[in-house]
Amino acid sequence: MRSIWNGAISFGLVSIPIKLVNATESHSISFRQVHTEDNGRIRYRKFCELEDREVTQSEIGKGYEEADGTIVPITDEDLSHLPIPTARTIEIVAFVPADRIDPLQMDAAYYLAASGAPAAKPYTLLREALKRSNKVAIAKYALRGRERLGMLRVVGDAIAMHGLLWPDEVRAPEGVAPDVDVRVRDKELDLADALMDTLGEVDLEDLHDEYREALEEVVAAKAAGETPPEAPEPAKGGKVLDLMAALEKSVRAAKESRGEGAEPAATEEAQVTTLPSKKSASGARKTAAKRPTAKRTATAKKAATAKKAAPAKTAKKATAAKSTAKKTPAKKVAAKKTAASRKRSA
């Protein structure tokens, strides 16, 4: 990797010669500006407004414009003599726990490579000290015409440096959060936790830039004279009536995408439905009003029939009882007469 800056790390009285190299690279697809009629390149030319002619890069320098428009020329030699210790030095000023650094301050990332064999021992010493302390180093350095703040940490067997924004460069989140009073229920939090658990973790190595891949397909198709692929239509979702319904559907969808069986939600069922029209709603009310009346009529008829049937059954039972009572004495008298006649015969 090509170095973009050469200097040294100042670690107390220890000086570590290093080279600064970019730790990241961009894979985004860039476009050229072209003339739409003939695809001719659109170029920007640099002109001197006093001489009204195009100038080369070697003729371009730096200058500071004062309030009255006067230009004060600044050369690279002027910048090399800045009265600050960080002109060519990454000066470590403190060691702090990593969680003390706000991610909002994180900027570009670099690798610090040891410059030559003499730098190997102090480089390794700083790396191992950072490992054992579980801390990061806060440093100041100058790059591209300004002093910057940096954070040094261990990545594998190397020392990486993250450029940090100065604290006054980070805006306060004023007016960003909702300005209304919102109450979140425990059931909603439980469903949110369930969704987080279902989605689980991910290996960042498995993630890729799908937009760039799709853009490459479009460029390849155009280059081959083919029709670029069309984007699929997004799925149409139902109208979400409440947050609970959205969370439940999200949990079910996440489980299905992972091949897990969708389990019924433990909370109250919150359906995602469309609102009924006025006509269907009024018809439903009329039907609902008719049903109780029909039930009451059927119940009344059954009760009336039962009342009529009850006296008839009672009368039959009484008649049967009377006939039984009459038959029983007659049988007893006949039996007595038979027994008496048998005795006489004997």
Coordinates of C-alpha atoms in Angstrom, one line a residue:
M1 CA 0.0 0.0 0.0
R2 CA 1.3 3.5 -0.9
S3 CA 1.9 5.8 2.0
I4 CA 0.2 9.2 2.1
W5 CA 2.2 10.7 5.0
N6 CA 5.5 10.0 6.6
G7 CA 6.3 11.0 10.2
A8 CA 6.7 9.6 13.7
I9 CA 4.6 8.7 16.7
S10 CA 5.6 10.6 19.8
F11 CA 5.1 8.3 22.8
G12 CA 6.6 10.3 25.6
L13 CA 10.3 10.3 24.9
V14 CA 9.9 7.4 22.5
S15 CA 9.8 8.2 18.8
I16 CA 8.4 5.6 16.4
P17 CA 9.0 6.3 12.7
I18 CA 5.9 5.4 10.8
K19 CA 4.1 5.6 7.4
L20 CA 0.5 6.5 7.1
V21 CA -1.6 4.4 4.6
N22 CA -5.3 4.3 3.9
A23 CA -7.1 1.5 5.7
T24 CA -10.2 1.7 3.6
E25 CA -11.1 1.9 -0.1
S26 CA -14.2 2.8 -2.0
H27 CA -15.7 0.3 -4.5
S28 CA -18.5 2.6 -5.6
I29 CA -19.0 3.1 -9.4
S30 CA -18.2 6.6 -10.6
F31 CA -19.6 8.3 -13.7
R32 CA -18.2 10.9 -16.1
Q33 CA -20.1 13.9 -17.2
V34 CA -20.8 13.7 -20.9
H35 CA -22.5 15.6 -23.6
T36 CA -25.9 13.9 -24.1
E37 CA -25.9 14.5 -27.9
D38 CA -22.6 12.9 -28.8
N39 CA -21.3 11.4 -25.5
G40 CA -18.3 13.8 -25.5
R41 CA -16.5 14.3 -22.2
I42 CA -17.3 17.4 -20.2
R43 CA -14.1 18.8 -18.8
Y44 CA -13.4 21.6 -16.4
R45 CA -10.5 23.8 -17.3
K46 CA -8.6 26.0 -14.9
F47 CA -8.2 29.6 -16.1
C48 CA -6.4 32.5 -14.5
E49 CA -8.9 35.3 -14.4
L50 CA -6.2 38.0 -14.7
E51 CA -4.5 36.6 -17.8
D52 CA -7.6 34.9 -19.1
R53 CA -5.7 31.7 -20.0
E54 CA -5.7 28.1 -19.0
V55 CA -3.0 27.2 -16.5
T56 CA -1.4 23.8 -15.6
Q57 CA -1.4 22.1 -12.2
S58 CA 2.2 23.1 -11.6
E59 CA 1.3 26.7 -11.8
I60 CA -1.4 26.4 -9.1
G61 CA -0.6 27.2 -5.5
K62 CA -2.5 28.2 -2.3
G63 CA -3.7 31.6 -1.1
Y64 CA -5.7 33.0 1.7
E65 CA -8.3 35.6 0.8
E66 CA -8.8 38.4 3.3
A67 CA -12.0 40.3 3.9
D68 CA -11.1 43.0 1.3
G69 CA -10.4 40.5 -1.4
T70 CA -6.6 40.6 -1.1
I71 CA -4.9 37.3 -1.7
V72 CA -2.1 36.3 0.7
P73 CA 0.0 33.5 -1.0
I74 CA 0.9 30.5 1.2
T75 CA 3.5 28.1 0.1
D76 CA 4.3 24.5 1.1
E77 CA 7.5 25.8 2.7
D78 CA 5.4 28.2 4.9
L79 CA 3.3 25.3 6.0
S80 CA 6.3 23.1 6.8
H81 CA 7.5 25.7 9.3
L82 CA 4.3 25.9 11.3
P83 CA 5.1 26.4 15.0
I84 CA 3.3 23.2 16.2
P85 CA 4.8 19.9 17.2
T86 CA 2.4 17.9 15.2
A87 CA 3.6 19.0 11.7
R88 CA 5.3 15.7 11.1
T89 CA 4.4 13.9 14.4
I90 CA 1.5 12.0 15.7
E91 CA 1.7 13.2 19.3
I92 CA -0.1 10.9 21.8
V93 CA -1.6 13.1 24.5
A94 CA -3.7 10.5 26.6
F95 CA -4.9 7.0 26.9
V96 CA -8.6 6.4 27.6
P97 CA -11.1 3.6 27.5
A98 CA -12.5 2.9 24.0
D99 CA -16.1 3.6 25.2
R100 CA -15.2 7.2 25.9
I101 CA -15.0 7.9 22.2
D102 CA -18.3 8.9 20.7
P103 CA -18.8 7.1 17.3
L104 CA -20.1 10.4 15.9
Q105 CA -16.6 11.7 16.1
M106 CA -15.1 8.8 14.0
D107 CA -13.7 9.9 10.6
A108 CA -11.3 8.3 8.1
A109 CA -9.3 5.3 9.1
Y110 CA -5.6 4.7 8.5
Y111 CA -2.9 2.0 9.2
L112 CA 0.3 3.1 10.8
A113 CA 3.2 1.0 9.3
A114 CA 6.6 0.8 11.0
S115 CA 9.1 2.6 8.9
G116 CA 12.3 0.5 8.8
A117 CA 13.8 -2.0 11.2
P118 CA 14.6 0.5 14.0
A119 CA 10.9 1.2 14.4
A120 CA 10.0 -2.4 14.9
K121 CA 10.8 -2.6 18.6
P122 CA 9.1 0.6 19.8
Y123 CA 6.1 -0.1 17.4
T124 CA 5.6 -3.5 19.0
L125 CA 6.0 -2.0 22.5
L126 CA 3.2 0.5 21.9
R127 CA 1.0 -2.2 20.3
E128 CA 1.3 -4.6 23.2
A129 CA 0.9 -1.8 25.8
L130 CA -2.4 -0.9 24.1
K131 CA -3.5 -4.5 24.1
R132 CA -2.8 -5.1 27.8
S133 CA -4.4 -1.8 28.9
N134 CA -7.6 -2.3 26.9
K135 CA -7.3 1.4 26.1
V136 CA -6.9 3.6 23.0
A137 CA -4.5 6.4 22.5
I138 CA -5.7 9.9 21.8
A139 CA -3.3 11.8 19.5
K140 CA -2.9 15.1 17.6
Y141 CA -1.4 15.2 14.1
A142 CA -1.3 17.6 11.1
L143 CA -2.5 16.4 7.7
R144 CA -3.5 18.2 4.5
G145 CA -3.1 21.7 5.9
R146 CA -4.8 21.3 9.3
E147 CA -4.3 19.8 12.7
R148 CA -6.5 16.9 13.5
L149 CA -7.5 14.6 16.3
G150 CA -6.9 10.9 16.1
M151 CA -7.5 7.6 18.0
L152 CA -4.9 4.8 17.9
R153 CA -6.1 1.2 18.5
V154 CA -4.8 -2.3 17.8
V155 CA -6.2 -4.2 14.7
G156 CA -4.7 -7.6 14.5
D157 CA -0.9 -7.1 14.6
A158 CA -1.1 -3.5 13.4
I159 CA -1.9 -0.1 14.9
A160 CA -4.7 1.7 13.2
M161 CA -5.6 5.3 13.6
H162 CA -9.1 6.8 13.2
G163 CA -9.3 10.4 12.5
L164 CA -11.6 12.1 15.0
L165 CA -13.7 15.2 14.6
W166 CA -13.0 17.9 17.1
P167 CA -15.8 18.0 19.8
D168 CA -17.1 21.4 18.5
E169 CA -17.5 19.9 15.0
V170 CA -20.2 17.5 16.2
R171 CA -23.6 19.0 16.2
A172 CA -26.0 18.6 19.2
P173 CA -29.1 16.6 18.4
E174 CA -31.4 19.5 19.0
G175 CA -34.9 19.3 17.4
V176 CA -34.2 15.8 16.1
A177 CA -36.2 13.7 18.7
P178 CA -40.0 13.7 18.6
D179 CA -41.4 16.7 20.4
V180 CA -44.6 14.9 21.5
D181 CA -45.2 12.8 24.6
V182 CA -45.2 9.2 23.5
R183 CA -45.9 6.2 25.8
V184 CA -44.6 2.8 24.9
R185 CA -46.4 -0.2 26.4
D186 CA -44.6 -3.2 27.8
K187 CA -46.3 -5.5 25.3
E188 CA -44.8 -3.4 22.5
L189 CA -41.4 -3.6 24.0
D190 CA -41.8 -7.3 24.4
L191 CA -42.6 -7.7 20.7
A192 CA -39.7 -5.4 19.8
D193 CA -37.4 -7.6 21.9
A194 CA -38.8 -10.7 20.2
L195 CA -38.2 -9.2 16.7
M196 CA -34.6 -8.3 17.7
D197 CA -34.0 -11.9 19.0
T198 CA -35.5 -13.4 15.8
L199 CA -33.4 -11.3 13.5
G200 CA -30.4 -12.2 15.6
E201 CA -26.8 -11.4 14.7
V202 CA -25.0 -11.2 11.4
D203 CA -21.5 -11.8 10.1
L204 CA -20.5 -8.5 8.5
E205 CA -18.5 -10.4 6.0
D206 CA -21.8 -11.8 4.6
L207 CA -23.1 -8.3 3.8
H208 CA -22.4 -6.8 0.3
D209 CA -23.4 -3.8 -1.7
E210 CA -26.5 -4.9 -3.7
Y211 CA -26.9 -1.5 -5.2
R212 CA -23.4 -1.6 -6.7
E213 CA -24.0 -5.1 -8.1
A214 CA -27.3 -4.0 -9.7
L215 CA -25.5 -1.0 -11.2
E216 CA -22.8 -3.2 -12.7
E217 CA -25.5 -5.3 -14.3
V218 CA -27.0 -2.2 -15.9
V219 CA -23.7 -1.0 -17.2
A220 CA -22.9 -4.5 -18.6
A221 CA -26.2 -4.8 -20.3
K222 CA -25.9 -1.3 -21.9
A223 CA -22.4 -2.1 -23.0
A224 CA -23.6 -5.3 -24.7
G225 CA -26.5 -3.5 -26.3
E226 CA -29.1 -5.3 -24.2
T227 CA -32.1 -4.1 -22.3
P228 CA -31.1 -3.4 -18.7
P229 CA -32.9 -5.5 -16.1
E230 CA -36.0 -4.0 -14.6
A231 CA -36.4 -3.7 -10.9
P232 CA -39.1 -5.9 -9.3
E233 CA -42.2 -4.2 -8.1
P234 CA -42.2 -3.8 -4.3
A235 CA -44.7 -6.0 -2.4
K236 CA -47.8 -4.1 -1.5
G237 CA -48.4 -4.2 2.2
G238 CA -51.7 -4.0 4.0
K239 CA -52.7 -0.9 5.8
V240 CA -51.2 -1.0 9.3
L241 CA -53.7 0.1 11.9
D242 CA -51.4 -0.1 14.9
L243 CA -47.9 -0.6 16.0
M244 CA -48.6 -4.0 17.7
A245 CA -49.9 -5.4 14.3
A246 CA -46.7 -4.2 12.5
L247 CA -44.5 -5.8 15.2
E248 CA -46.3 -9.1 15.1
K249 CA -46.2 -9.3 11.3
S250 CA -42.5 -8.4 11.4
V251 CA -41.7 -11.2 13.9
R252 CA -43.7 -13.8 11.8
A253 CA -42.0 -12.6 8.6
A254 CA -38.5 -12.8 10.2
K255 CA -39.2 -16.4 11.5
E256 CA -40.5 -17.5 8.1
S257 CA -37.4 -16.1 6.4
R258 CA -35.2 -18.2 8.7
G259 CA -37.3 -21.3 8.1
E260 CA -38.8 -21.3 11.6
G261 CA -42.4 -22.0 12.3
A262 CA -44.5 -18.9 13.0
E263 CA -45.7 -19.1 16.6
P264 CA -48.9 -17.3 17.8
A265 CA -48.1 -14.1 19.5
A266 CA -48.5 -14.1 23.3
T267 CA -50.1 -10.8 23.3
E268 CA -53.6 -9.8 22.3
E269 CA -54.3 -10.4 18.6
A270 CA -54.0 -7.2 16.6
Q271 CA -55.2 -7.8 13.1
V272 CA -54.1 -5.8 10.1
T273 CA -57.3 -5.2 8.2
T274 CA -58.8 -2.6 5.9
L275 CA -61.5 -0.4 7.2
P276 CA -65.1 -1.4 6.0
S277 CA -67.1 0.9 3.8
K278 CA -70.1 2.8 5.1
K279 CA -72.6 0.6 3.1
S280 CA -71.1 -2.7 4.4
A281 CA -71.0 -1.3 7.9
S282 CA -74.6 -0.2 7.9
G283 CA -75.6 -3.6 6.4
A284 CA -73.7 -5.4 9.2
R285 CA -75.5 -3.3 11.8
K286 CA -79.0 -4.2 10.3
T287 CA -78.1 -7.9 10.2
A288 CA -76.8 -7.8 13.8
A289 CA -80.0 -6.1 14.8
K290 CA -82.2 -8.7 13.2
R291 CA -80.5 -11.8 14.7
P292 CA -81.4 -11.1 18.4
T293 CA -85.1 -10.7 17.4
A294 CA -85.2 -14.0 15.6
K295 CA -83.6 -15.8 18.6
R296 CA -86.1 -14.2 21.0
T297 CA -89.0 -15.3 18.8
A298 CA -87.8 -18.9 18.6
T299 CA -87.3 -19.0 22.4
A300 CA -90.8 -17.7 23.0
K301 CA -92.4 -20.3 20.8
K302 CA -90.5 -23.1 22.5
A303 CA -91.6 -21.9 25.9
A304 CA -95.3 -21.6 24.8
T305 CA -95.2 -25.2 23.4
A306 CA -93.7 -26.5 26.6
K307 CA -96.4 -24.8 28.7
K308 CA -99.2 -26.5 26.5
A309 CA -97.5 -29.9 26.6
A310 CA -97.1 -29.8 30.4
P311 CA -100.8 -30.0 31.4
A312 CA -101.5 -32.8 28.9
K313 CA -98.7 -34.9 30.3
T314 CA -99.9 -34.3 33.9
A315 CA -103.4 -35.4 33.0
K316 CA -102.2 -38.6 31.4
K317 CA -100.1 -39.5 34.5
A318 CA -103.2 -38.9 36.7
T319 CA -105.5 -41.2 34.6
A320 CA -102.9 -43.9 34.6
A321 CA -102.5 -43.7 38.3
K322 CA -106.3 -44.0 38.9
S323 CA -106.6 -47.0 36.6
T324 CA -103.7 -48.7 38.4
A325 CA -105.4 -48.0 41.7
K326 CA -108.7 -49.5 40.5
K327 CA -107.0 -52.7 39.1
T328 CA -105.0 -53.5 42.1
P329 CA -108.0 -54.1 44.6
A330 CA -109.8 -56.3 42.0
K331 CA -106.8 -58.6 41.6
K332 CA -106.5 -59.0 45.4
V333 CA -110.2 -59.9 45.8
A334 CA -110.0 -62.6 43.0
A335 CA -106.9 -64.1 44.6
K336 CA -108.6 -64.3 48.0
K337 CA -111.6 -66.1 46.5
T338 CA -109.4 -68.7 44.7
A339 CA -107.5 -69.5 47.9
A340 CA -110.8 -70.0 49.8
S341 CA -112.2 -72.4 47.2
R342 CA -109.0 -74.5 47.3
K343 CA -109.3 -74.9 51.1
R344 CA -112.9 -76.1 50.8
S345 CA -112.0 -78.7 48.2
A346 CA -109.3 -80.0 50.4

